Coordinates of N, CA and C in Angstrom, one line a residue:
M31 N -15.2 37.2 45.1 CA -15.2 36.5 46.2 C -13.9 35.2 45.9
R32 N -13.2 35.2 46.9 CA -12.1 34.2 46.9 C -12.4 32.8 47.6
I33 N -12.2 31.9 46.8 CA -12.4 30.5 47.3 C -11.3 30.2 48.3
P34 N -11.5 29.8 49.6 CA -10.7 29.4 50.7 C -9.7 28.4 49.9
L35 N -8.5 28.5 50.5 CA -7.5 27.5 49.8 C -7.9 26.2 50.6
E36 N -8.3 26.1 51.6 CA -8.7 24.6 52.3 C -9.6 24.0 51.4
L37 N -10.6 24.8 50.8 CA -11.7 24.1 49.9 C -11.1 23.6 48.7
V38 N -10.1 24.2 48.2 CA -9.5 23.9 46.9 C -8.6 22.9 47.0
D39 N -7.9 22.8 48.3 CA -7.0 21.6 48.6 C -8.1 20.4 48.8
L40 N -9.1 20.4 49.5 CA -10.0 19.2 49.5 C -10.5 19.0 48.2
T41 N -10.8 19.9 47.3 CA -11.3 19.5 46.1 C -10.2 18.7 45.2
L42 N -9.1 19.3 45.2 CA -8.0 18.8 44.6 C -7.5 17.3 44.9
R43 N -7.7 17.1 46.3 CA -7.4 15.9 46.9 C -8.2 14.7 46.4
H44 N -9.7 15.2 46.5 CA -10.8 14.4 46.1 C -10.6 13.9 44.5
Y45 N -10.3 15.0 43.6 CA -9.9 14.7 42.3 C -8.8 13.7 42.0
I46 N -7.7 14.0 42.6 CA -6.4 13.1 42.4 C -6.8 11.5 42.8
H47 N -7.4 11.5 44.0 CA -7.6 10.3 44.4 C -8.6 9.5 43.6
S48 N -9.3 10.2 42.9 CA -10.5 9.5 42.0 C -10.1 9.1 40.5
Q49 N -8.6 9.7 40.4 CA -7.9 9.3 39.0 C -7.2 8.1 39.0
S50 N -6.6 7.6 37.7 CA -5.8 6.9 37.7 C -4.5 6.8 38.5
P51 N -3.9 5.6 39.0 CA -3.0 5.7 40.0 C -1.5 6.0 39.4
S52 N -1.4 6.3 38.1 CA -0.4 6.7 37.4 C -0.2 8.1 37.7
T53 N 1.0 8.5 38.2 CA 1.5 9.8 38.6 C 1.3 10.6 37.5
V54 N 2.0 10.3 36.3 CA 2.2 10.8 34.8 C 0.5 11.3 34.5
L55 N -0.2 10.3 34.5 CA -1.6 10.6 33.8 C -2.3 11.7 34.9
V56 N -1.9 11.5 36.1 CA -2.7 12.8 37.0 C -2.2 13.9 36.6
I57 N -1.0 14.1 36.5 CA -0.1 15.3 36.2 C -0.7 16.0 34.6
R58 N -0.9 15.1 33.8 CA -1.5 15.5 32.6 C -2.7 16.0 32.8
S59 N -3.5 15.4 33.5 CA -5.0 15.5 33.6 C -5.1 17.1 34.4
L60 N -3.9 17.5 35.1 CA -4.0 18.6 35.8 C -3.2 19.8 35.3
I61 N -3.0 19.9 34.1 CA -2.2 20.8 33.4 C -3.0 22.1 33.5
P62 N -4.2 22.1 33.2 CA -4.9 23.7 33.3 C -4.7 24.2 34.8
V63 N -4.8 23.3 35.8 CA -4.7 24.0 37.0 C -3.3 24.2 37.4
L64 N -2.3 23.4 37.0 CA -0.8 23.8 37.2 C -0.5 24.9 36.3
L65 N -1.1 25.5 35.3 CA -0.8 26.7 34.5 C -1.7 27.9 35.1
S66 N -2.6 27.7 35.7 CA -3.5 29.0 36.1 C -2.9 30.0 36.9
C67 N -2.3 29.5 38.2 CA -1.6 30.6 38.8 C -0.5 29.6 39.9
S68 N 0.4 30.5 40.2 CA 1.6 30.1 41.2 C 1.1 29.4 42.4
V69 N 0.0 29.9 42.9 CA -0.8 29.2 44.0 C -1.2 27.8 44.1
L70 N -2.1 27.8 43.1 CA -2.8 26.4 42.6 C -1.6 25.6 42.1
H71 N -0.7 26.0 41.4 CA 0.5 25.2 40.8 C 1.2 24.6 41.9
S72 N 1.5 24.9 43.0 CA 2.1 24.8 44.0 C 1.2 23.8 44.8
L73 N 0.3 24.2 45.2 CA -0.9 23.3 46.0 C -1.0 22.0 45.3
A74 N -1.2 22.1 43.8 CA -1.6 20.6 43.0 C -0.3 19.9 43.0
L75 N 0.6 20.6 42.7 CA 2.0 19.8 42.6 C 2.3 19.0 43.7
N76 N 2.3 19.7 44.9 CA 2.7 19.1 46.2 C 1.4 17.9 46.4
L77 N 0.3 17.9 46.0 CA -0.4 16.9 46.3 C -0.2 15.8 45.6
V78 N 0.1 16.1 44.3 CA 0.5 14.9 43.4 C 1.8 14.2 44.0
L79 N 2.9 15.1 44.2 CA 4.0 14.5 44.5 C 4.2 13.7 45.8
A80 N 2.9 13.9 46.5 CA 2.9 13.1 48.0 C 2.9 11.7 47.7
H81 N 2.3 11.2 46.8 CA 2.2 9.8 46.4 C 2.5 9.6 45.0
I82 N 3.8 8.9 44.8 CA 4.2 8.8 43.4 C 3.9 7.1 43.2
H83 N 3.2 7.1 41.8 CA 3.2 5.7 41.5 C 3.7 5.5 40.0
F84 N 4.6 4.4 39.8 CA 5.0 4.1 38.7 C 4.7 2.9 38.3
D85 N 4.2 2.4 37.0 CA 4.2 1.2 36.5 C 5.5 0.4 35.9
H86 N 5.4 0.1 34.7 CA 6.4 -0.5 34.1 C 7.1 0.4 32.8
R87 N 7.1 1.6 33.0 CA 7.6 2.5 31.8 C 8.7 3.3 32.3
P88 N 10.0 2.9 32.2 CA 11.0 3.8 32.6 C 11.1 5.2 32.2
A89 N 10.6 5.5 30.8 CA 10.7 6.7 30.5 C 9.8 7.8 31.5
D90 N 8.6 7.0 31.6 CA 7.9 7.9 32.8 C 8.7 8.6 34.0
M91 N 9.4 7.5 34.5 CA 10.3 7.9 35.9 C 11.4 8.9 35.4
N92 N 11.8 8.7 34.2 CA 12.9 9.5 33.8 C 12.5 11.0 33.7
K93 N 11.2 10.9 33.2 CA 10.7 12.2 32.8 C 10.3 13.1 34.1
L94 N 9.7 12.5 35.1 CA 9.6 12.9 36.4 C 10.6 13.6 37.2
W95 N 11.8 12.6 37.0 CA 12.9 13.1 37.9 C 13.7 14.2 37.4
S96 N 13.6 14.5 35.9 CA 13.9 15.4 35.3 C 13.7 16.7 35.4
C97 N 11.9 16.6 35.7 CA 11.4 18.0 36.0 C 11.2 18.6 37.3
L98 N 11.7 17.7 38.4 CA 11.7 18.1 39.7 C 12.9 19.2 40.2
K99 N 12.6 19.9 40.8 CA 13.5 20.6 41.4 C 14.0 20.1 42.8
D100 N 15.3 20.5 43.2 CA 15.8 19.8 44.2 C 14.9 19.8 45.4
S101 N 14.2 20.9 45.9 CA 13.4 20.9 47.0 C 12.0 20.0 46.9
Q102 N 11.5 19.8 45.4 CA 10.3 19.1 45.4 C 10.5 17.6 45.6
F103 N 11.8 17.1 45.6 CA 12.1 15.6 46.0 C 11.5 15.5 47.6
N104 N 11.7 16.4 48.3 CA 11.2 16.4 49.7 C 9.7 16.2 49.9
C105 N 8.8 16.6 48.7 CA 7.5 16.5 48.8 C 7.0 15.0 48.7
I106 N 7.7 14.1 48.2 CA 7.4 12.7 48.1 C 7.5 12.0 49.3
K107 N 6.4 11.5 49.7 CA 6.1 10.8 51.1 C 5.9 9.1 51.0
C108 N 5.2 9.0 49.7 CA 4.8 7.7 49.4 C 5.3 7.3 48.2
L109 N 6.0 6.1 47.8 CA 6.6 5.7 46.4 C 6.0 4.5 46.3
S110 N 5.4 4.0 44.9 CA 5.0 2.7 44.7 C 5.9 2.5 43.3
I111 N 6.7 1.6 43.1 CA 7.6 1.2 42.0 C 7.8 -0.1 41.6
P112 N 8.0 -0.7 40.4 CA 8.4 -2.0 40.2 C 9.8 -2.4 40.6
S113 N 9.9 -3.6 41.0 CA 11.1 -3.9 41.8 C 12.4 -3.6 41.0
W114 N 12.4 -4.0 39.5 CA 13.7 -3.6 38.6 C 14.0 -2.0 38.9
A115 N 13.3 -1.2 39.3 CA 13.8 0.3 39.4 C 14.7 0.6 40.5
I116 N 14.9 -0.6 41.4 CA 15.8 -0.5 42.6 C 17.2 -0.4 42.3
S117 N 17.6 -1.2 41.3 CA 18.7 -1.1 40.6 C 19.2 -0.2 39.4
T118 N 18.1 0.5 39.2 CA 18.2 1.6 38.2 C 18.2 2.8 38.4
E119 N 17.3 3.2 39.4 CA 17.0 4.5 39.6 C 17.7 5.2 40.8
Y120 N 18.9 5.7 40.3 CA 19.8 6.3 41.5 C 19.0 7.4 42.1
E121 N 18.2 8.2 41.7 CA 17.3 9.4 42.3 C 16.9 9.1 43.5
L122 N 16.5 7.6 43.8 CA 15.8 7.3 44.9 C 16.5 7.7 46.2
V123 N 17.7 8.0 46.4 CA 18.5 8.3 47.5 C 18.1 9.7 47.9
R124 N 17.4 10.6 46.9 CA 17.0 12.0 47.0 C 15.6 12.2 47.8
L125 N 15.1 11.1 48.0 CA 13.7 11.1 48.5 C 13.8 11.3 50.1
T126 N 14.2 12.2 50.6 CA 14.8 12.4 52.0 C 13.6 12.5 53.2
S127 N 12.4 12.6 52.4 CA 11.1 12.7 53.4 C 10.2 11.3 53.3
L128 N 10.8 10.5 52.4 CA 10.0 9.1 52.0 C 9.7 8.6 53.2
N129 N 8.4 8.2 53.4 CA 8.0 7.6 54.6 C 7.4 6.0 54.4
S130 N 6.8 6.0 53.1 CA 6.2 4.6 52.9 C 6.8 4.4 51.4
I131 N 6.9 2.9 51.1 CA 7.3 2.4 49.8 C 6.7 1.2 49.7
I132 N 6.2 0.9 48.4 CA 5.5 -0.1 47.9 C 6.3 -0.7 46.7
I133 N 6.7 -1.8 46.8 CA 7.4 -2.4 45.7 C 6.7 -3.5 45.1
N134 N 6.5 -3.4 43.6 CA 5.6 -4.5 43.0 C 6.6 -5.4 42.4
C135 N 6.8 -6.8 42.8 CA 7.6 -7.9 42.6 C 7.1 -8.8 41.5
D136 N 6.1 -8.1 40.5 CA 5.5 -8.9 39.5 C 6.5 -9.4 38.4
D137 N 7.4 -8.7 38.3 CA 8.4 -9.3 37.3 C 9.4 -10.3 37.8
E138 N 9.6 -10.5 39.0 CA 10.5 -11.4 39.7 C 9.9 -12.8 39.7
T139 N 11.0 -13.7 39.7 CA 10.6 -15.0 39.9 C 11.5 -15.4 41.4
I140 N 11.4 -16.6 41.5 CA 12.0 -17.4 42.6 C 13.5 -17.3 42.5
N141 N 13.9 -17.5 41.1 CA 15.3 -17.2 40.8 C 16.0 -15.9 41.0
T142 N 15.3 -14.8 40.5 CA 15.8 -13.6 40.3 C 15.5 -12.7 41.7
L143 N 14.6 -13.3 42.6 CA 14.2 -12.2 43.9 C 15.6 -12.0 44.6
S144 N 16.4 -12.8 44.8 CA 17.6 -12.7 45.8 C 18.6 -11.8 45.2
R145 N 18.5 -11.6 44.1 CA 19.4 -10.6 43.5 C 18.8 -9.3 43.5
S146 N 17.5 -9.1 42.9 CA 16.8 -7.9 42.9 C 16.6 -7.1 44.2
L147 N 16.2 -7.9 45.1 CA 15.8 -7.7 46.6 C 17.0 -8.0 47.5
S148 N 18.2 -7.9 47.1 CA 19.2 -8.4 48.0 C 19.4 -7.2 49.0
A149 N 20.1 -7.6 50.2 CA 20.3 -6.4 51.2 C 21.4 -5.2 50.8
S150 N 22.1 -5.6 49.7 CA 23.2 -4.7 49.3 C 22.3 -3.6 48.4
S151 N 21.7 -4.1 47.2 CA 20.9 -3.3 46.5 C 19.7 -2.6 47.2
L152 N 18.9 -3.2 48.1 CA 18.0 -2.2 49.0 C 18.7 -1.1 50.1
S153 N 19.8 -1.8 50.5 CA 20.6 -0.5 51.5 C 20.8 0.6 50.7
I154 N 21.6 0.4 49.4 CA 22.0 1.5 48.8 C 21.1 2.5 48.5
C155 N 19.9 2.2 48.1 CA 18.7 3.2 47.9 C 18.1 3.7 49.3
F156 N 17.8 2.6 50.3 CA 16.9 3.0 51.1 C 17.5 3.1 52.7
L157 N 18.7 2.8 52.8 CA 19.2 2.5 54.1 C 19.0 4.0 54.9
E158 N 19.4 5.1 54.4 CA 19.5 6.4 54.9 C 18.0 7.1 54.9
L159 N 17.0 6.7 54.4 CA 15.7 7.4 54.4 C 14.9 6.9 55.5
P160 N 14.0 7.6 55.9 CA 13.1 7.7 56.9 C 12.0 6.8 56.8
I161 N 12.0 5.6 56.1 CA 10.8 4.7 55.9 C 10.3 4.0 56.9
Q162 N 9.3 4.2 57.2 CA 8.5 3.4 58.2 C 7.5 2.2 57.9
S163 N 7.3 2.4 56.7 CA 6.2 1.4 55.9 C 6.8 1.0 54.8
L164 N 6.8 -0.5 54.6 CA 7.0 -1.5 53.4 C 6.1 -2.2 52.9
T165 N 5.8 -2.4 51.7 CA 5.0 -3.5 51.3 C 5.6 -3.9 49.9
L166 N 5.5 -5.1 49.9 CA 6.0 -6.0 48.7 C 4.7 -6.8 48.3
I167 N 4.3 -6.5 46.9 CA 3.3 -7.1 46.5 C 3.7 -8.1 45.4
R168 N 3.0 -9.3 45.3 CA 3.2 -10.2 44.3 C 4.7 -10.6 44.2
A169 N 5.3 -11.0 45.6 CA 6.5 -11.6 45.8 C 6.4 -12.9 45.5
P170 N 7.6 -13.5 44.7 CA 7.5 -15.0 44.5 C 7.4 -16.0 45.7
L171 N 8.0 -15.5 46.8 CA 8.1 -16.3 48.0 C 8.5 -15.4 49.2
I172 N 8.4 -15.9 50.4 CA 8.9 -15.3 51.6 C 9.7 -16.4 52.3
G173 N 11.1 -15.7 52.5 CA 12.1 -16.7 52.8 C 12.9 -15.7 53.8
I174 N 13.9 -16.7 54.6 CA 15.0 -15.9 55.5 C 15.8 -14.9 54.8
P175 N 16.2 -15.1 53.6 CA 17.2 -14.2 53.1 C 16.5 -13.0 52.6
L176 N 15.2 -12.9 52.2 CA 14.5 -11.9 51.9 C 14.2 -10.8 53.3
L177 N 13.7 -11.7 54.1 CA 13.4 -10.9 55.5 C 14.8 -10.3 56.1
Q178 N 16.0 -11.0 56.1 CA 17.2 -10.5 56.5 C 17.4 -9.2 55.4
A179 N 17.1 -9.2 54.4 CA 17.6 -8.1 53.4 C 16.7 -6.8 53.8
I180 N 15.5 -7.2 54.2 CA 14.7 -6.2 54.6 C 15.0 -5.4 56.0
V181 N 15.6 -6.4 56.9 CA 16.1 -5.8 58.1 C 17.1 -4.9 58.2
A182 N 18.1 -5.3 57.2 CA 19.3 -4.6 56.9 C 19.1 -3.4 56.1
A183 N 18.3 -3.2 55.1 CA 17.8 -1.9 54.6 C 17.0 -0.9 55.1
F184 N 15.9 -1.5 56.0 CA 15.0 -0.8 56.5 C 14.9 -0.8 58.1
P185 N 15.8 -0.4 58.7 CA 15.9 -0.5 60.3 C 14.7 0.2 61.0
R186 N 13.9 1.1 60.3 CA 13.2 2.0 61.1 C 11.7 1.4 60.9
L187 N 11.5 0.3 60.4 CA 10.1 -0.1 59.9 C 9.2 -0.4 61.2
T188 N 8.1 0.2 61.1 CA 6.9 0.1 62.0 C 5.8 -0.9 61.2
D189 N 5.8 -0.9 59.8 CA 4.8 -1.5 59.4 C 5.4 -2.4 58.2
L190 N 5.2 -3.7 57.9 CA 5.6 -4.5 56.9 C 4.6 -5.4 56.5
T191 N 4.3 -5.3 55.1 CA 3.4 -6.2 54.5 C 4.1 -6.8 53.4
I192 N 4.0 -8.2 53.2 CA 4.5 -9.2 52.0 C 3.3 -9.9 51.7
D193 N 3.2 -9.8 50.1 CA 2.1 -10.7 50.0 C 2.7 -11.3 48.9
V194 N 2.6 -12.8 48.9 CA 2.9 -13.8 47.7 C 1.7 -14.5 47.1
V195 N 0.7 -14.0 47.5 CA -0.6 -14.9 46.7 C -0.9 -14.2 45.4
R196 N -0.9 -15.1 44.5 CA -1.0 -14.4 43.1 C -1.1 -15.2 42.0
S197 N -1.3 -14.7 40.9 CA -1.4 -15.6 39.7 C -0.9 -14.7 38.7
R198 N 0.3 -15.0 37.8 CA 0.9 -14.6 36.9 C 0.8 -15.2 35.3
L199 N 0.0 -16.3 35.4 CA 0.0 -16.9 34.2 C -0.8 -15.9 33.3
S200 N -1.7 -15.1 33.6 CA -2.5 -14.6 32.7 C -1.7 -13.4 31.9
R201 N -0.8 -13.1 32.5 CA 0.1 -11.9 31.6 C 1.1 -12.8 30.8
V202 N 1.2 -14.0 31.1 CA 2.3 -14.9 29.9 C 1.4 -14.8 28.7
F203 N 0.1 -15.2 28.7 CA -0.5 -15.6 27.6 C -1.4 -14.3 27.0
N204 N -1.5 -13.4 27.4 CA -2.1 -12.1 27.1 C -1.2 -10.8 27.1
Q205 N -0.7 -10.9 26.2 CA 0.4 -9.7 26.1 C 0.0 -8.5 25.1
A206 N -1.3 -8.5 24.6 CA -1.9 -7.7 23.8 C -1.6 -6.2 24.2
D207 N -1.6 -5.9 25.6 CA -1.8 -4.5 25.8 C -0.5 -4.3 26.7
R208 N 0.7 -5.1 26.5 CA 2.0 -4.9 27.2 C 2.9 -4.4 26.0
D209 N 3.8 -3.6 26.5 CA 5.0 -3.2 25.7 C 6.1 -3.9 25.8
Y210 N 6.1 -4.9 26.6 CA 7.2 -5.9 26.7 C 6.7 -7.2 26.7
A211 N 7.7 -8.2 26.5 CA 7.3 -9.7 26.2 C 7.6 -10.7 27.3
F212 N 7.0 -11.7 27.7 CA 7.3 -12.6 28.5 C 7.7 -14.1 27.9
C213 N 8.3 -14.7 28.6 CA 8.8 -16.1 27.7 C 7.6 -17.0 28.2
S214 N 7.0 -17.8 27.2 CA 6.0 -18.6 27.8 C 6.6 -20.2 27.6
C215 N 7.6 -20.5 27.4 CA 8.1 -21.8 27.2 C 7.5 -22.6 28.5
I216 N 8.0 -24.0 28.4 CA 7.3 -24.7 29.8 C 8.0 -24.6 30.9
G217 N 9.4 -24.3 30.7 CA 10.1 -24.2 32.0 C 9.5 -22.8 32.9
C218 N 9.1 -21.7 32.1 CA 8.8 -20.7 32.7 C 7.4 -20.7 33.3
V219 N 6.5 -21.6 32.5 CA 5.2 -21.8 32.8 C 5.2 -22.6 34.1
E220 N 6.2 -23.5 34.4 CA 6.2 -24.4 35.4 C 6.5 -23.4 36.7
E221 N 7.5 -22.6 36.6 CA 7.9 -21.7 37.5 C 6.7 -20.8 38.0
E222 N 6.0 -20.3 37.1 CA 4.8 -19.5 37.3 C 3.8 -20.5 38.0
L223 N 3.6 -21.6 38.0 CA 2.5 -22.5 38.8 C 3.3 -22.5 40.1
E224 N 4.8 -22.7 40.1 CA 5.1 -22.7 41.6 C 5.0 -21.6 42.3
C225 N 5.0 -20.4 41.8 CA 4.7 -19.1 42.4 C 3.3 -19.1 42.8
M226 N 2.3 -19.6 42.1 CA 0.9 -19.6 42.4 C 0.6 -20.6 43.6
F227 N 1.2 -21.5 43.6 CA 1.2 -22.7 44.7 C 2.0 -23.0 45.7
H228 N 3.1 -22.2 45.6 CA 4.2 -22.4 46.4 C 3.7 -22.1 48.0
S229 N 4.1 -23.1 48.9 CA 3.8 -23.0 50.4 C 5.1 -23.5 51.1
P230 N 5.5 -22.6 51.9 CA 6.8 -23.1 52.8 C 6.3 -24.1 53.8
V231 N 5.2 -24.4 53.9 CA 5.0 -25.7 54.9 C 4.2 -26.7 54.0
P232 N 4.8 -27.9 53.7 CA 5.8 -28.5 54.3 C 7.1 -28.4 53.4
F233 N 7.2 -27.6 52.5 CA 8.6 -27.5 51.7 C 9.7 -27.0 52.2
F234 N 9.7 -26.1 53.2 CA 10.9 -25.6 53.8 C 10.8 -25.8 55.2
Y235 N 9.7 -25.9 55.8 CA 9.4 -25.8 57.3 C 8.5 -27.1 57.7
S236 N 8.8 -27.9 58.6 CA 8.1 -29.0 59.0 C 6.5 -28.4 59.5
S237 N 6.3 -27.5 60.2 CA 5.1 -27.1 60.6 C 5.0 -25.5 60.6
I238 N 3.8 -25.0 60.9 CA 3.5 -23.6 61.0 C 4.3 -23.0 62.0
D239 N 4.6 -23.5 63.3 CA 5.2 -23.2 64.5 C 6.5 -22.9 64.1
V240 N 7.1 -23.9 63.4 CA 8.7 -23.7 63.1 C 9.0 -22.6 62.1
M241 N 7.8 -22.6 61.2 CA 8.3 -21.4 60.3 C 8.1 -20.0 60.9
T242 N 7.1 -20.0 61.9 CA 6.8 -18.8 62.6 C 8.0 -18.4 63.2
K243 N 8.6 -19.2 64.0 CA 9.7 -19.0 64.9 C 10.9 -18.5 64.0
A244 N 11.1 -19.2 62.9 CA 12.1 -18.7 62.0 C 12.0 -17.3 61.5
F245 N 10.7 -17.1 61.0 CA 10.4 -15.5 60.7 C 10.7 -14.7 61.7
A246 N 10.3 -14.9 62.9 CA 10.3 -14.0 64.2 C 11.7 -13.6 64.4
I247 N 12.6 -14.8 64.4 CA 14.1 -14.5 64.8 C 14.9 -13.6 63.5
A248 N 14.3 -13.8 62.2 CA 14.8 -12.9 61.4 C 14.3 -11.5 61.4
L249 N 13.2 -11.4 62.1 CA 12.6 -9.9 61.9 C 13.1 -9.4 63.5
K250 N 13.5 -10.2 64.2 CA 13.7 -9.6 65.7 C 14.4 -8.2 65.7
P251 N 15.4 -7.9 64.8 CA 16.3 -6.7 65.0 C 15.3 -5.5 64.6
L252 N 14.2 -5.7 64.1 CA 13.2 -4.7 63.8 C 12.4 -4.1 65.0
H253 N 13.2 -3.4 66.0 CA 12.6 -3.2 67.3 C 11.4 -2.3 67.5
Q254 N 11.1 -1.6 66.3 CA 10.0 -0.6 66.2 C 8.6 -1.2 65.3
L255 N 9.1 -2.3 64.9 CA 7.9 -2.9 64.1 C 6.8 -3.5 65.1
H256 N 5.4 -2.9 64.8 CA 4.5 -3.2 65.3 C 3.4 -3.7 64.6
R257 N 3.3 -3.8 63.2 CA 2.3 -4.4 62.3 C 3.0 -5.2 61.3
L258 N 2.7 -6.5 61.2 CA 3.2 -7.3 60.2 C 2.3 -8.2 59.6
R259 N 2.2 -8.2 58.2 CA 1.0 -8.8 57.5 C 1.8 -9.6 56.5
L260 N 1.7 -11.0 56.3 CA 2.2 -12.0 55.5 C 1.6 -12.6 54.8
G261 N 1.1 -12.5 53.5 CA 0.3 -13.2 52.8 C 0.8 -14.5 52.5
I262 N 0.9 -15.4 53.0 CA 1.7 -16.9 52.7 C 0.4 -17.7 52.3
L263 N 0.7 -18.5 51.1 CA -0.3 -19.3 50.7 C 0.1 -20.8 51.3
L264 N -0.5 -21.3 52.3 CA -0.1 -22.4 53.3 C -1.1 -23.7 52.4
S265 N -0.1 -24.6 52.3 CA -0.9 -26.3 51.7 C -1.8 -26.8 52.9
D266 N -2.4 -27.8 52.5 CA -3.0 -28.7 53.7 C -2.1 -29.3 54.2

């Protein structure tokens, strides 16, 4: 008795969604399936590649890119990467079917954000890709330069989410499980506190209405945008 491929597909989807978000770990756990037969190999690999998630290990990204065939780059529909990868991962331009991208800005500060997520660096990687959904998580702040860079690099956006509500102090003082180090000098700690409690009102805008109008003008060129979520921490 042959098991219908639809049932196998549902089973694999359920298994993949219940695993670690790390793409590399999921692939390792699926090795028995990938080696069983060509049909299951193709089915499982396409499901895994549909949503790629990378954390802070450049070696994992390099391993995956080197293993993919040219046609398999088209299987990637959603990508989750740290912000530093934008300037180092030149394979990103090959993701011609990429529809959604999540950028983790956890390593960024108020001073580095404008360089890492500039219009030029974003456009080089993403301008020609059919990306409709963009999510920035743990961004240090939301400002006009960032919004303008997004408009320039992602002209087809229908869904935009930027989250700035975060606390990064814990990773400064708890590095036992990290393979990289963070500076815990008083200057860096002060900047982390600014990121935690940063409020664009009244520091940059006199009122919420003024801020809203400025953001609306900056995002006006995104004619297809119909869903916007900004996680802004407002002061009293």
